[in-house]
Amino acid sequence: MAELLDLLSWLCLLAGGAFALIGGIGLIRFPDFYTRLHAGGITDTLTALLIVVGLALQSGLSLLTIKLALILLFLLFTTPTATHALARAALADGLRPEGAGAEQNGGGSSNT
């Protein structure tokens, strides 16, 4: 049973590291601020989830697991909120997404 928990823990830790690496590559490769923000926000949340779950599996059922769960809860609330706040601030500052012309601001497309 201990080997299974170790295996699951290491899979979560490695997957979390892989998603962090993928998110970093997305930050470099995507063309504008909003797509970079999306890549960073999504992978940051998933990375934190996987790494904290992997660490909780390593620590077993203890006070440390409760602390890790509280850290995870904090991260799951603050990371998307910070991403949303950054996007709203950029939009309020006048930074438009690439490809967002007048045809996208009308609320729909007219095919007539």
Short mmCIF file of N, CA, C and O in Angstrom, two decimals:
data_model
loop_
_atom_site.label_atom_id
_atom_site.label_comp_id
_atom_site.label_asym_id
_atom_site.label_seq_id
_atom_site.Cartn_x
_atom_site.Cartn_y
_atom_site.Cartn_z
N MET A 1 0.82 -1.20 0.00
CA MET A 1 0.00 0.00 0.00
C MET A 1 0.87 1.26 0.00
O MET A 1 0.52 2.25 -0.63
N ALA A 2 1.98 1.22 0.72
CA ALA A 2 2.88 2.38 0.78
C ALA A 2 3.48 2.65 -0.60
O ALA A 2 3.68 3.82 -0.97
N GLU A 3 3.77 1.59 -1.34
CA GLU A 3 4.34 1.78 -2.68
C GLU A 3 3.34 2.45 -3.62
O GLU A 3 3.71 3.27 -4.46
N LEU A 4 2.06 2.09 -3.48
CA LEU A 4 1.02 2.70 -4.30
C LEU A 4 0.89 4.19 -3.99
O LEU A 4 0.77 5.02 -4.91
N LEU A 5 0.91 4.56 -2.70
CA LEU A 5 0.84 5.97 -2.33
C LEU A 5 2.05 6.73 -2.83
O LEU A 5 1.94 7.88 -3.28
N ASP A 6 3.23 6.10 -2.74
CA ASP A 6 4.44 6.75 -3.26
C ASP A 6 4.34 6.96 -4.77
O ASP A 6 4.71 8.02 -5.29
N LEU A 7 3.84 5.97 -5.48
CA LEU A 7 3.69 6.07 -6.92
C LEU A 7 2.70 7.18 -7.30
O LEU A 7 3.00 8.02 -8.17
N LEU A 8 1.56 7.21 -6.64
CA LEU A 8 0.57 8.27 -6.92
C LEU A 8 1.12 9.64 -6.58
O LEU A 8 0.89 10.61 -7.30
N SER A 9 1.85 9.71 -5.47
CA SER A 9 2.43 10.98 -5.07
C SER A 9 3.43 11.48 -6.10
O SER A 9 3.39 12.64 -6.52
N TRP A 10 4.32 10.60 -6.54
CA TRP A 10 5.31 11.02 -7.53
C TRP A 10 4.68 11.33 -8.87
O TRP A 10 5.14 12.23 -9.58
N LEU A 11 3.62 10.62 -9.23
CA LEU A 11 2.91 10.96 -10.48
C LEU A 11 2.31 12.36 -10.40
O LEU A 11 2.40 13.13 -11.36
N CYS A 12 1.71 12.69 -9.26
CA CYS A 12 1.14 14.03 -9.09
C CYS A 12 2.24 15.09 -9.11
O CYS A 12 2.08 16.14 -9.75
N LEU A 13 3.34 14.84 -8.43
CA LEU A 13 4.44 15.81 -8.40
C LEU A 13 5.05 16.01 -9.79
O LEU A 13 5.31 17.15 -10.20
N LEU A 14 5.26 14.93 -10.51
CA LEU A 14 5.83 15.04 -11.85
C LEU A 14 4.85 15.71 -12.82
O LEU A 14 5.25 16.52 -13.66
N ALA A 15 3.57 15.38 -12.71
CA ALA A 15 2.58 16.02 -13.57
C ALA A 15 2.48 17.51 -13.26
O ALA A 15 2.35 18.34 -14.17
N GLY A 16 2.54 17.87 -11.98
CA GLY A 16 2.53 19.28 -11.60
C GLY A 16 3.73 20.02 -12.17
O GLY A 16 3.60 21.14 -12.67
N GLY A 17 4.89 19.41 -12.10
CA GLY A 17 6.08 20.02 -12.69
C GLY A 17 5.98 20.15 -14.20
O GLY A 17 6.41 21.15 -14.78
N ALA A 18 5.40 19.13 -14.83
CA ALA A 18 5.23 19.18 -16.29
C ALA A 18 4.26 20.30 -16.69
O ALA A 18 4.51 21.03 -17.66
N PHE A 19 3.17 20.45 -15.94
CA PHE A 19 2.23 21.53 -16.26
C PHE A 19 2.86 22.90 -16.02
O PHE A 19 2.56 23.84 -16.75
N ALA A 20 3.71 23.02 -15.01
CA ALA A 20 4.41 24.28 -14.79
C ALA A 20 5.32 24.61 -15.97
O ALA A 20 5.38 25.76 -16.43
N LEU A 21 6.01 23.60 -16.47
CA LEU A 21 6.88 23.79 -17.63
C LEU A 21 6.07 24.16 -18.88
O LEU A 21 6.44 25.07 -19.63
N ILE A 22 4.96 23.48 -19.08
CA ILE A 22 4.09 23.78 -20.22
C ILE A 22 3.53 25.20 -20.12
O ILE A 22 3.46 25.93 -21.11
N GLY A 23 3.15 25.61 -18.92
CA GLY A 23 2.66 26.97 -18.73
C GLY A 23 3.74 28.01 -19.01
O GLY A 23 3.46 29.06 -19.59
N GLY A 24 4.97 27.71 -18.61
CA GLY A 24 6.07 28.62 -18.91
C GLY A 24 6.33 28.75 -20.40
O GLY A 24 6.60 29.84 -20.90
N ILE A 25 6.24 27.64 -21.09
CA ILE A 25 6.40 27.67 -22.55
C ILE A 25 5.26 28.46 -23.19
O ILE A 25 5.46 29.24 -24.13
N GLY A 26 4.04 28.29 -22.66
CA GLY A 26 2.91 29.05 -23.18
C GLY A 26 3.07 30.55 -22.97
O GLY A 26 2.67 31.35 -23.82
N LEU A 27 3.68 30.93 -21.84
CA LEU A 27 3.92 32.35 -21.60
C LEU A 27 4.88 32.94 -22.62
O LEU A 27 4.78 34.11 -22.97
N ILE A 28 5.80 32.15 -23.09
CA ILE A 28 6.76 32.63 -24.07
C ILE A 28 6.17 32.62 -25.48
O ILE A 28 6.36 33.55 -26.26
N ARG A 29 5.41 31.60 -25.82
CA ARG A 29 5.00 31.39 -27.21
C ARG A 29 3.73 32.11 -27.62
O ARG A 29 3.55 32.41 -28.80
N PHE A 30 2.80 32.36 -26.70
CA PHE A 30 1.54 32.97 -27.10
C PHE A 30 1.75 34.43 -27.47
O PHE A 30 2.62 35.12 -26.94
N PRO A 31 0.90 34.96 -28.38
CA PRO A 31 1.19 36.25 -29.00
C PRO A 31 0.85 37.49 -28.17
O PRO A 31 1.54 38.50 -28.29
N ASP A 32 -0.18 37.48 -27.37
CA ASP A 32 -0.57 38.71 -26.70
C ASP A 32 -0.77 38.47 -25.20
O ASP A 32 -0.69 37.35 -24.70
N PHE A 33 -1.04 39.54 -24.50
CA PHE A 33 -1.15 39.52 -23.05
C PHE A 33 -2.25 38.59 -22.57
O PHE A 33 -2.07 37.83 -21.60
N TYR A 34 -3.40 38.62 -23.21
CA TYR A 34 -4.55 37.85 -22.72
C TYR A 34 -4.37 36.34 -22.90
O TYR A 34 -4.76 35.57 -22.02
N THR A 35 -3.79 35.92 -24.00
CA THR A 35 -3.56 34.49 -24.17
C THR A 35 -2.45 34.02 -23.25
O THR A 35 -2.50 32.90 -22.72
N ARG A 36 -1.47 34.86 -23.01
CA ARG A 36 -0.42 34.51 -22.04
C ARG A 36 -0.99 34.43 -20.63
O ARG A 36 -0.63 33.55 -19.85
N LEU A 37 -1.87 35.34 -20.31
CA LEU A 37 -2.52 35.33 -19.00
C LEU A 37 -3.36 34.07 -18.82
O LEU A 37 -3.38 33.46 -17.75
N HIS A 38 -4.04 33.66 -19.87
CA HIS A 38 -4.84 32.44 -19.82
C HIS A 38 -3.95 31.22 -19.60
O HIS A 38 -4.25 30.38 -18.75
N ALA A 39 -2.87 31.14 -20.34
CA ALA A 39 -1.96 30.00 -20.19
C ALA A 39 -1.37 29.95 -18.79
O ALA A 39 -1.31 28.89 -18.16
N GLY A 40 -0.95 31.09 -18.30
CA GLY A 40 -0.37 31.13 -16.96
C GLY A 40 -1.38 30.84 -15.87
O GLY A 40 -1.09 30.11 -14.91
N GLY A 41 -2.58 31.38 -16.00
CA GLY A 41 -3.59 31.20 -14.97
C GLY A 41 -4.09 29.77 -14.86
O GLY A 41 -4.24 29.22 -13.76
N ILE A 42 -4.34 29.16 -15.99
CA ILE A 42 -4.84 27.78 -15.98
C ILE A 42 -3.78 26.82 -15.47
O ILE A 42 -4.03 25.99 -14.59
N THR A 43 -2.57 26.92 -16.01
CA THR A 43 -1.54 25.96 -15.60
C THR A 43 -1.06 26.22 -14.18
O THR A 43 -0.68 25.28 -13.49
N ASP A 44 -1.11 27.46 -13.72
CA ASP A 44 -0.69 27.76 -12.35
C ASP A 44 -1.63 27.10 -11.35
O ASP A 44 -1.17 26.52 -10.35
N THR A 45 -2.91 27.16 -11.59
CA THR A 45 -3.88 26.54 -10.69
C THR A 45 -3.74 25.03 -10.70
O THR A 45 -3.72 24.39 -9.63
N LEU A 46 -3.63 24.45 -11.87
CA LEU A 46 -3.50 22.99 -11.97
C LEU A 46 -2.18 22.51 -11.39
O LEU A 46 -2.11 21.48 -10.73
N THR A 47 -1.11 23.29 -11.60
CA THR A 47 0.18 22.94 -11.04
C THR A 47 0.13 22.93 -9.52
O THR A 47 0.61 21.99 -8.88
N ALA A 48 -0.45 23.97 -8.94
CA ALA A 48 -0.55 24.03 -7.47
C ALA A 48 -1.38 22.86 -6.93
O ALA A 48 -1.01 22.25 -5.92
N LEU A 49 -2.47 22.55 -7.60
CA LEU A 49 -3.32 21.44 -7.16
C LEU A 49 -2.55 20.13 -7.17
O LEU A 49 -2.55 19.39 -6.18
N LEU A 50 -1.89 19.83 -8.26
CA LEU A 50 -1.18 18.56 -8.38
C LEU A 50 0.00 18.46 -7.41
O LEU A 50 0.22 17.41 -6.79
N ILE A 51 0.74 19.53 -7.25
CA ILE A 51 1.90 19.49 -6.36
C ILE A 51 1.46 19.36 -4.90
O ILE A 51 2.02 18.57 -4.14
N VAL A 52 0.45 20.10 -4.50
CA VAL A 52 -0.01 20.00 -3.11
C VAL A 52 -0.62 18.64 -2.84
O VAL A 52 -0.42 18.06 -1.76
N VAL A 53 -1.36 18.07 -3.78
CA VAL A 53 -1.90 16.72 -3.59
C VAL A 53 -0.77 15.70 -3.49
O VAL A 53 -0.79 14.81 -2.63
N GLY A 54 0.26 15.85 -4.32
CA GLY A 54 1.41 14.96 -4.24
C GLY A 54 2.12 15.06 -2.90
O GLY A 54 2.52 14.06 -2.31
N LEU A 55 2.28 16.28 -2.40
CA LEU A 55 2.91 16.46 -1.10
C LEU A 55 2.05 15.92 0.03
O LEU A 55 2.56 15.36 1.01
N ALA A 56 0.73 16.09 -0.09
CA ALA A 56 -0.17 15.56 0.94
C ALA A 56 -0.12 14.03 0.98
O ALA A 56 -0.18 13.43 2.05
N LEU A 57 -0.01 13.41 -0.18
CA LEU A 57 0.11 11.95 -0.21
C LEU A 57 1.43 11.50 0.42
O LEU A 57 1.49 10.45 1.06
N GLN A 58 2.49 12.28 0.25
CA GLN A 58 3.78 11.94 0.86
C GLN A 58 3.75 12.09 2.38
O GLN A 58 4.36 11.31 3.09
N SER A 59 3.02 13.09 2.87
CA SER A 59 3.05 13.36 4.31
C SER A 59 2.12 12.46 5.11
O SER A 59 2.27 12.37 6.32
N GLY A 60 1.18 11.81 4.46
CA GLY A 60 0.24 10.98 5.19
C GLY A 60 -0.80 11.84 5.89
O GLY A 60 -0.89 13.04 5.67
N LEU A 61 -1.58 11.22 6.75
CA LEU A 61 -2.63 11.95 7.47
C LEU A 61 -2.04 12.54 8.74
O LEU A 61 -1.80 11.83 9.71
N SER A 62 -1.77 13.85 8.70
CA SER A 62 -1.16 14.52 9.85
C SER A 62 -1.55 15.99 9.82
O SER A 62 -2.33 16.43 8.98
N LEU A 63 -0.98 16.73 10.76
CA LEU A 63 -1.22 18.17 10.80
C LEU A 63 -0.68 18.85 9.54
O LEU A 63 -1.24 19.82 9.05
N LEU A 64 0.40 18.32 9.01
CA LEU A 64 0.98 18.86 7.79
C LEU A 64 0.00 18.76 6.62
O LEU A 64 -0.09 19.68 5.79
N THR A 65 -0.76 17.69 6.54
CA THR A 65 -1.76 17.53 5.47
C THR A 65 -2.84 18.60 5.58
O THR A 65 -3.29 19.14 4.56
N ILE A 66 -3.25 18.91 6.79
CA ILE A 66 -4.26 19.96 6.99
C ILE A 66 -3.70 21.31 6.57
O ILE A 66 -4.38 22.11 5.91
N LYS A 67 -2.44 21.57 6.90
CA LYS A 67 -1.81 22.83 6.47
C LYS A 67 -1.70 22.90 4.96
O LYS A 67 -1.94 23.95 4.36
N LEU A 68 -1.35 21.79 4.33
CA LEU A 68 -1.28 21.76 2.86
C LEU A 68 -2.66 22.00 2.24
O LEU A 68 -2.77 22.68 1.22
N ALA A 69 -3.70 21.44 2.85
CA ALA A 69 -5.06 21.65 2.34
C ALA A 69 -5.46 23.12 2.46
O ALA A 69 -6.11 23.67 1.55
N LEU A 70 -5.07 23.77 3.55
CA LEU A 70 -5.37 25.19 3.69
C LEU A 70 -4.60 26.04 2.69
O LEU A 70 -5.14 27.01 2.14
N ILE A 71 -3.35 25.68 2.44
CA ILE A 71 -2.57 26.38 1.40
C ILE A 71 -3.22 26.20 0.04
O ILE A 71 -3.35 27.15 -0.74
N LEU A 72 -3.66 24.98 -0.25
CA LEU A 72 -4.32 24.72 -1.53
C LEU A 72 -5.61 25.51 -1.66
O LEU A 72 -5.89 26.10 -2.71
N LEU A 73 -6.39 25.57 -0.60
CA LEU A 73 -7.63 26.34 -0.62
C LEU A 73 -7.35 27.81 -0.89
O LEU A 73 -8.03 28.45 -1.69
N PHE A 74 -6.33 28.34 -0.23
CA PHE A 74 -5.94 29.73 -0.46
C PHE A 74 -5.53 29.96 -1.90
O PHE A 74 -5.94 30.93 -2.54
N LEU A 75 -4.72 29.05 -2.45
CA LEU A 75 -4.27 29.19 -3.83
C LEU A 75 -5.41 29.06 -4.84
O LEU A 75 -5.44 29.77 -5.85
N LEU A 76 -6.35 28.17 -4.56
CA LEU A 76 -7.47 27.99 -5.49
C LEU A 76 -8.40 29.20 -5.52
O LEU A 76 -9.12 29.40 -6.50
N PHE A 77 -8.40 29.99 -4.46
CA PHE A 77 -9.20 31.22 -4.47
C PHE A 77 -8.42 32.41 -5.03
O PHE A 77 -8.98 33.23 -5.75
N THR A 78 -7.15 32.52 -4.69
CA THR A 78 -6.42 33.74 -5.06
C THR A 78 -5.87 33.73 -6.47
O THR A 78 -5.81 34.80 -7.10
N THR A 79 -5.47 32.59 -7.00
CA THR A 79 -4.88 32.56 -8.34
C THR A 79 -5.88 32.99 -9.42
O THR A 79 -5.56 33.88 -10.22
N PRO A 80 -7.07 32.41 -9.48
CA PRO A 80 -8.02 32.89 -10.51
C PRO A 80 -8.46 34.34 -10.28
O PRO A 80 -8.68 35.08 -11.24
N THR A 81 -8.54 34.75 -9.02
CA THR A 81 -8.92 36.13 -8.72
C THR A 81 -7.85 37.10 -9.21
O THR A 81 -8.17 38.15 -9.79
N ALA A 82 -6.59 36.77 -8.99
CA ALA A 82 -5.51 37.63 -9.46
C ALA A 82 -5.46 37.68 -10.98
O ALA A 82 -5.24 38.75 -11.57
N THR A 83 -5.69 36.55 -11.62
CA THR A 83 -5.70 36.51 -13.08
C THR A 83 -6.83 37.39 -13.63
O THR A 83 -6.65 38.16 -14.58
N HIS A 84 -8.00 37.29 -13.02
CA HIS A 84 -9.14 38.10 -13.44
C HIS A 84 -8.86 39.59 -13.21
O HIS A 84 -9.18 40.42 -14.08
N ALA A 85 -8.26 39.91 -12.08
CA ALA A 85 -7.96 41.32 -11.79
C ALA A 85 -6.95 41.88 -12.79
O ALA A 85 -7.07 43.04 -13.23
N LEU A 86 -5.95 41.09 -13.16
CA LEU A 86 -4.99 41.54 -14.17
C LEU A 86 -5.65 41.77 -15.52
O LEU A 86 -5.36 42.76 -16.20
N ALA A 87 -6.54 40.87 -15.91
CA ALA A 87 -7.23 41.03 -17.19
C ALA A 87 -8.13 42.26 -17.19
O ALA A 87 -8.16 43.02 -18.17
N ARG A 88 -8.84 42.48 -16.09
CA ARG A 88 -9.71 43.65 -16.00
C ARG A 88 -8.91 44.95 -16.01
O ARG A 88 -9.30 45.94 -16.63
N ALA A 89 -7.77 44.95 -15.32
CA ALA A 89 -6.93 46.16 -15.28
C ALA A 89 -6.36 46.45 -16.67
O ALA A 89 -6.29 47.61 -17.08
N ALA A 90 -5.94 45.42 -17.38
CA ALA A 90 -5.40 45.63 -18.73
C ALA A 90 -6.49 46.14 -19.67
O ALA A 90 -6.24 47.02 -20.50
N LEU A 91 -7.69 45.60 -19.56
CA LEU A 91 -8.79 46.05 -20.40
C LEU A 91 -9.18 47.49 -20.07
O LEU A 91 -9.45 48.29 -20.96
N ALA A 92 -9.19 47.82 -18.78
CA ALA A 92 -9.52 49.18 -18.38
C ALA A 92 -8.45 50.18 -18.82
O ALA A 92 -8.74 51.34 -19.08
N ASP A 93 -7.22 49.71 -18.94
CA ASP A 93 -6.12 50.56 -19.40
C ASP A 93 -6.13 50.74 -20.92
O ASP A 93 -5.36 51.54 -21.44
N GLY A 94 -6.99 49.99 -21.61
CA GLY A 94 -7.11 50.14 -23.05
C GLY A 94 -6.39 49.09 -23.87
O GLY A 94 -6.33 49.21 -25.08
N LEU A 95 -5.82 48.11 -23.23
CA LEU A 95 -5.15 47.04 -23.96
C LEU A 95 -6.19 46.10 -24.54
O LEU A 95 -6.90 45.41 -23.82
N ARG A 96 -6.30 46.10 -25.85
CA ARG A 96 -7.29 45.27 -26.54
C ARG A 96 -6.66 43.93 -26.92
O ARG A 96 -5.50 43.88 -27.30
N PRO A 97 -7.43 42.86 -26.88
CA PRO A 97 -6.91 41.57 -27.35
C PRO A 97 -6.62 41.63 -28.85
O PRO A 97 -7.30 42.34 -29.59
N GLU A 98 -5.62 40.88 -29.28
CA GLU A 98 -5.32 40.83 -30.72
C GLU A 98 -6.49 40.22 -31.47
O GLU A 98 -7.07 39.23 -31.04
N GLY A 99 -6.86 40.84 -32.57
CA GLY A 99 -7.95 40.33 -33.39
C GLY A 99 -9.32 40.81 -32.93
O GLY A 99 -10.33 40.41 -33.47
N ALA A 100 -9.38 41.65 -31.90
CA ALA A 100 -10.67 42.14 -31.41
C ALA A 100 -10.98 43.46 -32.10
O ALA A 100 -10.72 44.54 -31.58
N GLY A 101 -11.52 43.36 -33.29
CA GLY A 101 -11.87 44.56 -34.04
C GLY A 101 -13.32 44.96 -33.79
O GLY A 101 -13.98 44.47 -32.90
N ALA A 102 -13.81 45.86 -34.60
CA ALA A 102 -15.18 46.36 -34.45
C ALA A 102 -16.20 45.26 -34.72
O ALA A 102 -17.29 45.29 -34.17
N GLU A 103 -15.84 44.29 -35.53
CA GLU A 103 -16.80 43.24 -35.86
C GLU A 103 -17.08 42.33 -34.66
O GLU A 103 -18.12 41.71 -34.58
N GLN A 104 -16.16 42.26 -33.70
CA GLN A 104 -16.38 41.42 -32.52
C GLN A 104 -17.08 42.15 -31.41
O GLN A 104 -17.57 41.55 -30.47
N ASN A 105 -17.14 43.45 -31.45
CA ASN A 105 -17.78 44.21 -30.39
C ASN A 105 -19.27 44.36 -30.60
O ASN A 105 -19.95 44.91 -29.74
N GLY A 106 -19.81 43.91 -31.72
CA GLY A 106 -21.22 44.08 -32.01
C GLY A 106 -22.11 43.08 -31.34
O GLY A 106 -23.33 43.19 -31.36
N GLY A 107 -21.58 42.05 -30.71
CA GLY A 107 -22.40 41.11 -30.00
C GLY A 107 -22.80 39.90 -30.83
O GLY A 107 -23.58 39.08 -30.40
N GLY A 108 -22.30 39.78 -31.99
CA GLY A 108 -22.64 38.62 -32.82
C GLY A 108 -22.26 38.87 -34.25
O GLY A 108 -21.82 39.95 -34.61
N SER A 109 -22.44 37.86 -35.06
CA SER A 109 -22.09 38.03 -36.47
C SER A 109 -23.35 38.04 -37.30
O SER A 109 -24.33 37.38 -37.00
N SER A 110 -23.30 38.81 -38.35
CA SER A 110 -24.44 38.86 -39.27
C SER A 110 -24.01 38.19 -40.57
O SER A 110 -23.04 38.61 -41.19
N ASN A 111 -24.71 37.17 -40.93
CA ASN A 111 -24.37 36.41 -42.14
C ASN A 111 -25.26 36.78 -43.30
O ASN A 111 -25.38 36.03 -44.24
N THR A 112 -25.91 37.92 -43.27
CA THR A 112 -26.80 38.30 -44.37
C THR A 112 -26.14 39.23 -45.32
O THR A 112 -25.19 39.86 -45.11
#
